[in-house]
Amino acid sequence: MVLETVRPLRLGVNIDHVATLRNARGGRDPDPLRAAQMAIDAGADGITAHLREDRRHIVDADIARLAHEIARPLNLEMAATDEMVAIALRTAPHAVCLVPENRAERTTEGGLDVVGGEARLAVPVGLMRDSGIRVSLFVEPDPRQLDVARKLGAAVVELHTGRYCDLVAAGDGEAAEAELRRLTEAAAYGEEIGLEVHAGHGISFETVAAIAAVPQVVELNIGHFLVGEAVFVGLATAIGEMRARMDAARAEAAAGERP
Ligand code: PXP
């Protein structure tokens, strides 16, 4: 059976770790803007970059260049601090994805606690939404988080897929299946209450198909694996392969051939 409405699935390529490589030596190479342009040519629908408080990879000048020079939407990931909100309002990216940030973490370790942080998030979300930025909240696949995201007026939630990907990598099939069910249920619930649903974190060639098959997910944001794979096969080939895998999984799921 073919579903009547197959939602197209977009790919956002996160270029943070091109900046990580650049910053390992200082200087200008490799240039994240060049990576963004190459990603777009290879099939990315948008570019994602995380401006962290400590500027460990992407720096302010990268965001300014990306905002002015790329031909696809820019999704700015950031913490909900006064400094970052001021940068977002000045830069006016297509979208902002609010993430939790902890100085000691190696990467964004969990979703934003929207339930516990509702009062703190209301002003930043409102300011950015009123200025025309599409606001996304990066959350765990938990319906309570989605309810509050909706109440805050966010247009989008990005479901954190890190736990699912870690479980797959650890070979814990049963727990991975359970987490995939949690993601699938959360995506359906998010759409039902009027949120646009994205997903990201830790996605690789191994995990992309199951996530791309979740019909309510309309965007994947993928970074670290693609930049790592680019070392071996080049960025355009890595992105082309990811695009092909996600599109095939989506088409297969839509045709009812996947469970
Ligand atoms: N989505 C969000 C909200 C993130 O914080 C990150 C990591 O910066 C990603 C997606 C991409 O994760 P990865 O680099 O593991 O693919």
Tab-separated table of C-alpha atoms and ligand atoms in Angstrom:
chain	number	residue	atom	x	y	z
A	1	MET	CA	0.000	0.000	0.000
A	2	VAL	CA	1.343	3.447	-0.893
A	3	LEU	CA	0.745	6.163	1.682
A	4	GLU	CA	-1.253	9.046	0.283
A	5	THR	CA	1.041	11.733	1.608
A	6	VAL	CA	4.717	10.969	1.600
A	7	ARG	CA	6.409	13.885	3.265
A	8	PRO	CA	9.688	14.759	1.555
A	9	LEU	CA	12.733	14.250	3.763
A	10	ARG	CA	15.309	17.055	3.834
A	11	LEU	CA	18.977	16.672	4.689
A	12	GLY	CA	20.688	19.341	6.773
A	13	VAL	CA	24.456	18.956	6.777
A	14	ASN	CA	26.199	20.097	9.928
A	15	ILE	CA	29.641	21.494	9.098
A	16	ASP	CA	30.902	22.104	12.672
A	17	HIS	CA	33.684	19.573	12.442
A	18	VAL	CA	35.164	21.105	9.327
A	19	ALA	CA	35.745	24.065	11.647
A	20	THR	CA	37.126	21.691	14.300
A	21	LEU	CA	39.818	20.622	11.814
A	22	ARG	CA	40.568	24.219	10.855
A	23	ASN	CA	40.865	25.287	14.474
A	24	ALA	CA	43.252	22.424	15.256
A	25	ARG	CA	45.905	24.463	13.429
A	26	GLY	CA	44.450	27.969	13.373
A	27	GLY	CA	44.371	29.723	10.011
A	28	ARG	CA	41.700	29.347	7.357
A	29	ASP	CA	41.755	25.740	6.129
A	30	PRO	CA	39.616	23.734	5.744
A	31	ASP	CA	36.995	26.423	5.197
A	32	PRO	CA	33.476	25.615	6.541
A	33	LEU	CA	31.905	27.871	3.902
A	34	ARG	CA	33.518	25.857	1.119
A	35	ALA	CA	32.257	22.684	2.822
A	36	ALA	CA	28.750	24.168	2.992
A	37	GLN	CA	28.796	25.020	-0.703
A	38	MET	CA	30.052	21.556	-1.576
A	39	ALA	CA	27.392	19.971	0.671
A	40	ILE	CA	24.668	21.890	-1.160
A	41	ASP	CA	26.036	20.790	-4.529
A	42	ALA	CA	26.066	17.190	-3.237
A	43	GLY	CA	22.400	17.228	-2.198
A	44	ALA	CA	22.054	19.009	1.149
A	45	ASP	CA	18.813	20.968	1.496
A	46	GLY	CA	20.239	23.154	4.240
A	47	ILE	CA	23.303	23.830	6.345
A	48	THR	CA	23.474	23.526	10.107
A	49	ALA	CA	26.127	25.078	12.334
A	50	HIS	CA	26.419	25.216	16.112
A	51	LEU	CA	27.877	28.407	17.561
A	52	ARG	CA	28.995	27.267	20.991
A	53	GLU	CA	29.669	29.605	23.858
A	54	ASP	CA	33.355	28.576	23.864
A	55	ARG	CA	33.641	28.891	20.017
A	56	ARG	CA	35.487	25.570	19.915
A	57	HIS	CA	34.584	25.007	16.260
A	58	ILE	CA	32.264	27.448	14.475
A	59	VAL	CA	33.075	31.111	15.202
A	60	ASP	CA	31.004	34.265	14.744
A	61	ALA	CA	32.613	35.107	11.402
A	62	ASP	CA	31.616	31.677	10.043
A	63	ILE	CA	27.980	32.327	10.912
A	64	ALA	CA	28.066	35.743	9.235
A	65	ARG	CA	29.597	34.268	6.054
A	66	LEU	CA	27.209	31.308	5.984
A	67	ALA	CA	24.187	33.568	6.485
A	68	HIS	CA	25.209	35.802	3.575
A	69	GLU	CA	26.778	33.413	1.132
A	70	ILE	CA	25.006	30.061	1.022
A	71	ALA	CA	22.124	29.412	-1.331
A	72	ARG	CA	20.134	27.215	1.089
A	73	PRO	CA	18.575	27.786	4.520
A	74	LEU	CA	20.912	28.151	7.496
A	75	ASN	CA	19.935	26.400	10.719
A	76	LEU	CA	21.819	27.980	13.635
A	77	GLU	CA	22.184	25.730	16.654
A	78	MET	CA	22.790	27.581	19.897
A	79	ALA	CA	22.074	27.754	23.602
A	80	ALA	CA	19.256	30.033	24.753
A	81	THR	CA	21.564	32.670	26.251
A	82	ASP	CA	21.204	36.446	25.883
A	83	GLU	CA	24.442	36.574	23.859
A	84	MET	CA	23.274	33.918	21.380
A	85	VAL	CA	19.776	35.339	21.047
A	86	ALA	CA	21.294	38.752	20.190
A	87	ILE	CA	23.473	37.091	17.510
A	88	ALA	CA	20.457	35.238	16.083
A	89	LEU	CA	18.356	38.392	15.925
A	90	ARG	CA	21.221	40.239	14.190
A	91	THR	CA	21.976	37.414	11.746
A	92	ALA	CA	18.383	36.361	11.001
A	93	PRO	CA	19.051	32.752	9.960
A	94	HIS	CA	16.206	30.750	8.452
A	95	ALA	CA	15.976	28.687	11.650
A	96	VAL	CA	17.413	28.460	15.137
A	97	CYS	CA	17.609	25.164	16.980
A	98	LEU	CA	17.924	25.660	20.732
A	99	VAL	CA	20.137	23.069	22.375
A	100	PRO	CA	21.359	22.531	25.918
A	101	GLU	CA	25.025	23.384	26.346
A	102	ASN	CA	27.461	22.270	28.943
A	103	ARG	CA	31.048	23.486	28.717
A	104	ALA	CA	32.533	20.135	29.699
A	105	GLU	CA	30.621	18.023	27.165
A	106	ARG	CA	32.244	16.716	23.989
A	107	THR	CA	28.963	17.056	22.086
A	108	THR	CA	25.322	17.878	22.840
A	109	GLU	CA	24.691	15.055	25.260
A	110	GLY	CA	20.945	15.150	25.765
A	111	GLY	CA	17.853	17.046	24.759
A	112	LEU	CA	16.838	20.407	26.105
A	113	ASP	CA	14.740	20.142	29.271
A	114	VAL	CA	11.839	22.150	27.925
A	115	VAL	CA	9.574	21.076	30.807
A	116	GLY	CA	11.983	22.245	33.520
A	117	GLY	CA	13.116	25.267	31.497
A	118	GLU	CA	9.753	26.547	30.290
A	119	ALA	CA	9.951	29.898	32.108
A	120	ARG	CA	13.549	30.518	30.955
A	121	LEU	CA	12.782	29.608	27.325
A	122	ALA	CA	9.614	31.658	26.853
A	123	VAL	CA	11.354	34.991	26.168
A	124	PRO	CA	14.078	33.724	23.776
A	125	VAL	CA	11.578	31.624	21.818
A	126	GLY	CA	9.104	34.523	21.613
A	127	LEU	CA	11.743	37.079	20.550
A	128	MET	CA	13.080	34.921	17.746
A	129	ARG	CA	9.668	33.761	16.572
A	130	ASP	CA	8.414	37.358	16.471
A	131	SER	CA	11.406	38.340	14.347
A	132	GLY	CA	10.490	35.680	11.767
A	133	ILE	CA	13.030	32.983	12.699
A	134	ARG	CA	11.743	29.419	12.662
A	135	VAL	CA	12.375	28.135	16.180
A	136	SER	CA	13.212	24.490	16.806
A	137	LEU	CA	13.813	22.832	20.186
A	138	PHE	CA	16.194	19.871	20.420
A	139	VAL	CA	14.459	17.402	22.732
A	140	GLU	CA	14.382	13.799	23.853
A	141	PRO	CA	11.570	11.755	22.266
A	142	ASP	CA	9.253	12.363	25.222
A	143	PRO	CA	5.658	13.576	24.756
A	144	ARG	CA	5.896	15.823	27.839
A	145	GLN	CA	8.726	17.757	26.196
A	146	LEU	CA	6.708	18.057	22.990
A	147	ASP	CA	3.645	19.399	24.818
A	148	VAL	CA	5.671	22.203	26.361
A	149	ALA	CA	7.489	22.910	23.080
A	150	ARG	CA	4.088	23.427	21.495
A	151	LYS	CA	2.911	25.586	24.377
A	152	LEU	CA	6.006	27.773	24.002
A	153	GLY	CA	5.154	28.377	20.347
A	154	ALA	CA	8.073	26.530	18.762
A	155	ALA	CA	7.344	25.570	15.154
A	156	VAL	CA	9.681	22.588	15.175
A	157	VAL	CA	11.127	19.945	17.472
A	158	GLU	CA	14.284	18.057	16.620
A	159	LEU	CA	14.244	14.615	18.239
A	160	HIS	CA	17.585	13.559	19.737
A	161	THR	CA	18.631	10.322	18.023
A	162	GLY	CA	21.923	9.973	19.924
A	163	ARG	CA	20.704	7.287	22.311
A	164	TYR	CA	19.304	5.171	19.473
A	165	CYS	CA	22.548	5.466	17.484
A	166	ASP	CA	24.688	4.630	20.529
A	167	LEU	CA	22.593	1.515	21.224
A	168	VAL	CA	22.941	0.366	17.605
A	169	ALA	CA	26.712	0.919	17.757
A	170	ALA	CA	26.859	-1.059	21.021
A	171	GLY	CA	25.018	-3.954	19.376
A	172	ASP	CA	22.160	-3.800	21.881
A	173	GLY	CA	19.417	-4.640	19.410
A	174	GLU	CA	16.572	-4.939	21.874
A	175	ALA	CA	17.211	-1.618	23.566
A	176	ALA	CA	17.778	0.018	20.167
A	177	GLU	CA	14.383	-1.263	18.967
A	178	ALA	CA	12.731	0.121	22.102
A	179	GLU	CA	14.385	3.518	21.579
A	180	LEU	CA	13.361	3.509	17.905
A	181	ARG	CA	9.770	2.902	19.024
A	182	ARG	CA	10.063	5.868	21.398
A	183	LEU	CA	11.319	8.021	18.500
A	184	THR	CA	8.559	6.770	16.197
A	185	GLU	CA	5.815	7.440	18.755
A	186	ALA	CA	7.193	10.853	19.606
A	187	ALA	CA	7.346	11.806	15.915
A	188	ALA	CA	3.718	10.802	15.409
A	189	TYR	CA	2.652	12.667	18.522
A	190	GLY	CA	4.621	15.768	17.538
A	191	GLU	CA	2.922	15.937	14.168
A	192	GLU	CA	-0.475	15.319	15.757
A	193	ILE	CA	-0.111	18.374	18.024
A	194	GLY	CA	1.043	20.573	15.139
A	195	LEU	CA	4.827	20.495	15.398
A	196	GLU	CA	7.187	19.947	12.467
A	197	VAL	CA	9.433	17.037	13.404
A	198	HIS	CA	13.169	16.822	12.677
A	199	ALA	CA	15.735	14.327	13.967
A	200	GLY	CA	19.461	14.322	14.499
A	201	HIS	CA	22.598	13.406	16.409
A	202	GLY	CA	24.931	10.496	15.872
A	203	ILE	CA	23.336	9.380	12.583
A	204	SER	CA	25.545	7.198	10.373
A	205	PHE	CA	25.108	5.003	7.288
A	206	GLU	CA	24.113	2.213	9.680
A	207	THR	CA	21.349	4.116	11.474
A	208	VAL	CA	19.970	6.464	8.836
A	209	ALA	CA	17.501	4.067	7.216
A	210	ALA	CA	15.451	3.332	10.339
A	211	ILE	CA	15.195	7.020	11.191
A	212	ALA	CA	14.420	8.088	7.621
A	213	ALA	CA	11.585	5.545	7.597
A	214	VAL	CA	9.703	7.412	10.352
A	215	PRO	CA	7.107	9.145	8.179
A	216	GLN	CA	6.548	12.267	10.296
A	217	VAL	CA	10.252	13.177	10.348
A	218	VAL	CA	10.791	15.740	7.592
A	219	GLU	CA	14.428	16.725	8.202
A	220	LEU	CA	17.597	14.999	9.360
A	221	ASN	CA	20.607	16.944	10.615
A	222	ILE	CA	23.850	15.041	10.245
A	223	GLY	CA	27.413	16.183	10.830
A	224	HIS	CA	30.164	14.252	12.574
A	225	PHE	CA	29.815	10.988	10.652
A	226	LEU	CA	29.802	12.779	7.288
A	227	VAL	CA	32.932	14.792	8.050
A	228	GLY	CA	34.652	11.618	9.284
A	229	GLU	CA	33.607	9.667	6.188
A	230	ALA	CA	34.832	12.546	4.021
A	231	VAL	CA	38.387	11.755	5.150
A	232	PHE	CA	38.099	8.454	3.283
A	233	VAL	CA	35.844	9.150	0.316
A	234	GLY	CA	35.509	12.936	0.071
A	235	LEU	CA	32.665	15.117	1.330
A	236	ALA	CA	30.539	15.042	-1.816
A	237	THR	CA	30.656	11.236	-2.039
A	238	ALA	CA	29.836	10.836	1.667
A	239	ILE	CA	26.856	13.188	1.396
A	240	GLY	CA	25.676	11.607	-1.865
A	241	GLU	CA	25.716	8.177	-0.218
A	242	MET	CA	23.820	9.437	2.846
A	243	ARG	CA	21.257	11.129	0.611
A	244	ALA	CA	20.791	7.936	-1.412
A	245	ARG	CA	20.333	5.814	1.723
A	246	MET	CA	17.810	8.151	3.319
A	247	ASP	CA	15.832	8.577	0.110
A	248	ALA	CA	15.749	4.809	-0.487
A	249	ALA	CA	14.609	4.105	3.094
A	250	ARG	CA	11.901	6.732	2.817
A	251	ALA	CA	10.630	5.381	-0.496
A	252	GLU	CA	10.666	1.826	0.804
A	253	ALA	CA	8.787	2.775	3.973
A	254	ALA	CA	6.246	4.731	1.964
A	255	ALA	CA	5.638	1.701	-0.207
A	256	GLY	CA	4.875	-0.265	2.939
A	257	GLU	CA	7.814	-2.581	2.466
A	258	ARG	CA	9.376	-1.795	5.826
A	259	PRO	CA	7.830	-2.799	9.139
B	1	PXP	N1	21.274	18.148	15.699
B	1	PXP	C1	21.642	18.829	16.804
B	1	PXP	C2	20.606	19.642	17.507
B	1	PXP	C3	22.974	18.803	17.269
B	1	PXP	O1	23.323	19.484	18.376
B	1	PXP	C4	23.931	18.091	16.528
B	1	PXP	C5	25.371	18.105	16.955
B	1	PXP	O2	25.857	19.394	16.852
B	1	PXP	C6	23.513	17.414	15.377
B	1	PXP	C7	22.170	17.437	14.996
B	1	PXP	C8	24.463	16.635	14.518
B	1	PXP	O3	24.967	15.559	15.234
B	1	PXP	P1	26.165	14.703	14.614
B	1	PXP	O4	27.310	15.637	14.442
B	1	PXP	O5	26.394	13.652	15.653
B	1	PXP	O6	25.675	14.150	13.317
